[in-house]
Amino acid sequence: MADEPLVLGIETSCDETGVGIVRGTTLLADAVASSVDEHARFGGVVPEVASRAHLEAMVPTIDRALKEAGVSARDLDGIAVTAGPGLAGALLVGVSAAKAYAYALGKPLYGVNHLASHICVDQLEHGALPEPTMALLVSGGHSSLLLSTDITSDVRPLGATIDDAAGEAFDKIARVLNLGFPGGPVIDRYAREGDPAAIAFPRGLTGPRDAAYDFSFSGLKTAVARWIEARRAAGEEVPVRDVAASFQEAIVDVLTRKAVRACRDEGVDHLMIGGGVAANSRLRALAQERCEAAGIRLRVPRPKLCTDNGAMVAALGAEMVARNRAASSWDLSADSSLPVTDPHVPGREHSHDHDHVHEVSKENLYS
Amino acid sequence: MLLLALDTATPAVTVALHDGEAVIASSSQVDARRHGELLLPAVDRVLTEAGLKLDAVTALVVGIGPGPYTGLRVGLMTADTFGLALGVPVHGLCTLDGLAYASDIEKGPFVVATDARRKEVYWATYADSRTRLTDPAVDRPADIADRVAGLPAVGAGALLYPDTFPSAHEPEHVSAAALASLAAEKLAAGEELPAPRPLYLRRPDAQVPKNYKVVTPK
Ligand SMILES: [Zn+2]
């Protein structure tokens, strides 16, 4: 145990300032400072508000994580940070902090991919990831089906949303129903008391000729909004619980159907679900039901590890150390559109025809 | 004492080391879009040039702006985190003060103005290179023309708008060397420096979405 890598991870791709500490696949600390309340009145995440909050929260959150883990910064084996994808300005705050921290402590730096981190976090809950693993990532920013044979080097996108992310649809429908922001938890709550079969909302991209693993939630969102407006126009009361349940059912039906199909088609017997929407109780229940019927083992981390956090970044960083992946260089930049196929951003080879590549002298790193 | 100074509030990514007597190493690169990439290698280069390691640093001083936010935060976050890791104090200093200190204007009043983008400048007036007369502000050049009329001016914001600042001249951007020297002078005099918190001067751009848009065609 003690020789497993001790890694601190920093996550600032959206509105959560997350700092986590793991030893191998063991979670030691998961400190999160959220600016969600500051965004609530805007009905969505405001990038500049998030960036400002990250700057203020970073040092206290690092401190809190170290205390929670009961480890000294000197004992860390590496610092990992979300290099992308995400909000450019928000990512840059985390990358700046991680670089300064790693440099000052004389530790290697690992810029890692946010999406791969969402998958890797499950190692903290259910142990080493099976290889291959099918992953369904659903949040306010992403809806993807990913197949990974090695989370540090091989993540293949099978499908993704062609319009809205699943979490975005939750936010929009919650706004139409005047339920506030963020929409996921509140819709989940209302839906528990509603009838999921009350209204037959459309299932996007499920026709025989549609892309098997892609998602579309924009048509559903419009259909739900239209249905509500028709009620309001007729002076009728909107059955919020039934609308919430039926809307939610349409989303989780498509998500789980496509994820199980992808597992079957690819011969993968494990499905991992991550991202903020994985906290949805109906998604978890329906996925469980359908995976059992198909003989697939379902792995969903506890809700706090599904939403954005630093522990997931640390988990992937620890895996990078364990598998001897190349560290990032000191000129690591935040990449708001880092491709999902890049689990991390290894340092560039020293090259004399790139005058902006500065090799950092080892002498300045004391450890 | 060994003071490490950083500033990323202007297009310059600038780093300097000051030993209490003088600046012993410095680096300035102008690239408004790569603050995040350039800063840490610059810190490393400056330390190497001085033959020192980061743990020799006894205090940090960082430009707190005003400046375009994304770049500004790179320096602040870096200084904050160095301070945490090293357990040394982190001081702030107004970036415009650093520019005023670097100017060779003997007698004021004069103006320091940097580019705030969106056709505005960050600016303040100075009695001399060490004495600021007004709080840093952000304005359209035309709107402050009366207040700066006839005054010498330095900084990219002044050079950019010759109609308002006809006698604008160098320096264009702040240098950490100036910032370090000013900080060392103030610390030696027992002056308290500002906290290393950003001077944004503008509220975040955030529109409360209009009432939910009706999607049903009327
Ligand atoms: Zn996420």
JSON list of C-alpha atoms and ligand atoms in Angstrom, two decimals, chain A residues 13 114-115 118 139 142 275-276 306 308 312, ligand 1:
[
{"chain": "A", "resi": 13, "resn": "SER", "atom": "CA", "xyz": [-12.72, 22.90, -15.51]},
{"chain": "A", "resi": 114, "resn": "HIS", "atom": "CA", "xyz": [-11.19, 15.66, -17.53]},
{"chain": "A", "resi": 115, "resn": "LEU", "atom": "CA", "xyz": [-13.22, 12.92, -19.22]},
{"chain": "A", "resi": 118, "resn": "HIS", "atom": "CA", "xyz": [-14.39, 10.89, -14.69]},
{"chain": "A", "resi": 139, "resn": "SER", "atom": "CA", "xyz": [-23.09, 15.80, -17.12]},
{"chain": "A", "resi": 142, "resn": "HIS", "atom": "CA", "xyz": [-20.75, 16.10, -21.75]},
{"chain": "A", "resi": 275, "resn": "GLY", "atom": "CA", "xyz": [-20.45, 12.64, -14.56]},
{"chain": "A", "resi": 276, "resn": "GLY", "atom": "CA", "xyz": [-22.93, 14.72, -12.62]},
{"chain": "A", "resi": 306, "resn": "CYS", "atom": "CA", "xyz": [-19.56, 11.52, -10.07]},
{"chain": "A", "resi": 308, "resn": "ASP", "atom": "CA", "xyz": [-16.53, 17.25, -10.78]},
{"chain": "A", "resi": 312, "resn": "MET", "atom": "CA", "xyz": [-10.84, 11.95, -9.94]},
{"chain": "C", "resi": 1, "resn": "ZN", "atom": "ZN", "xyz": [-17.20, 16.79, -15.63]}
]
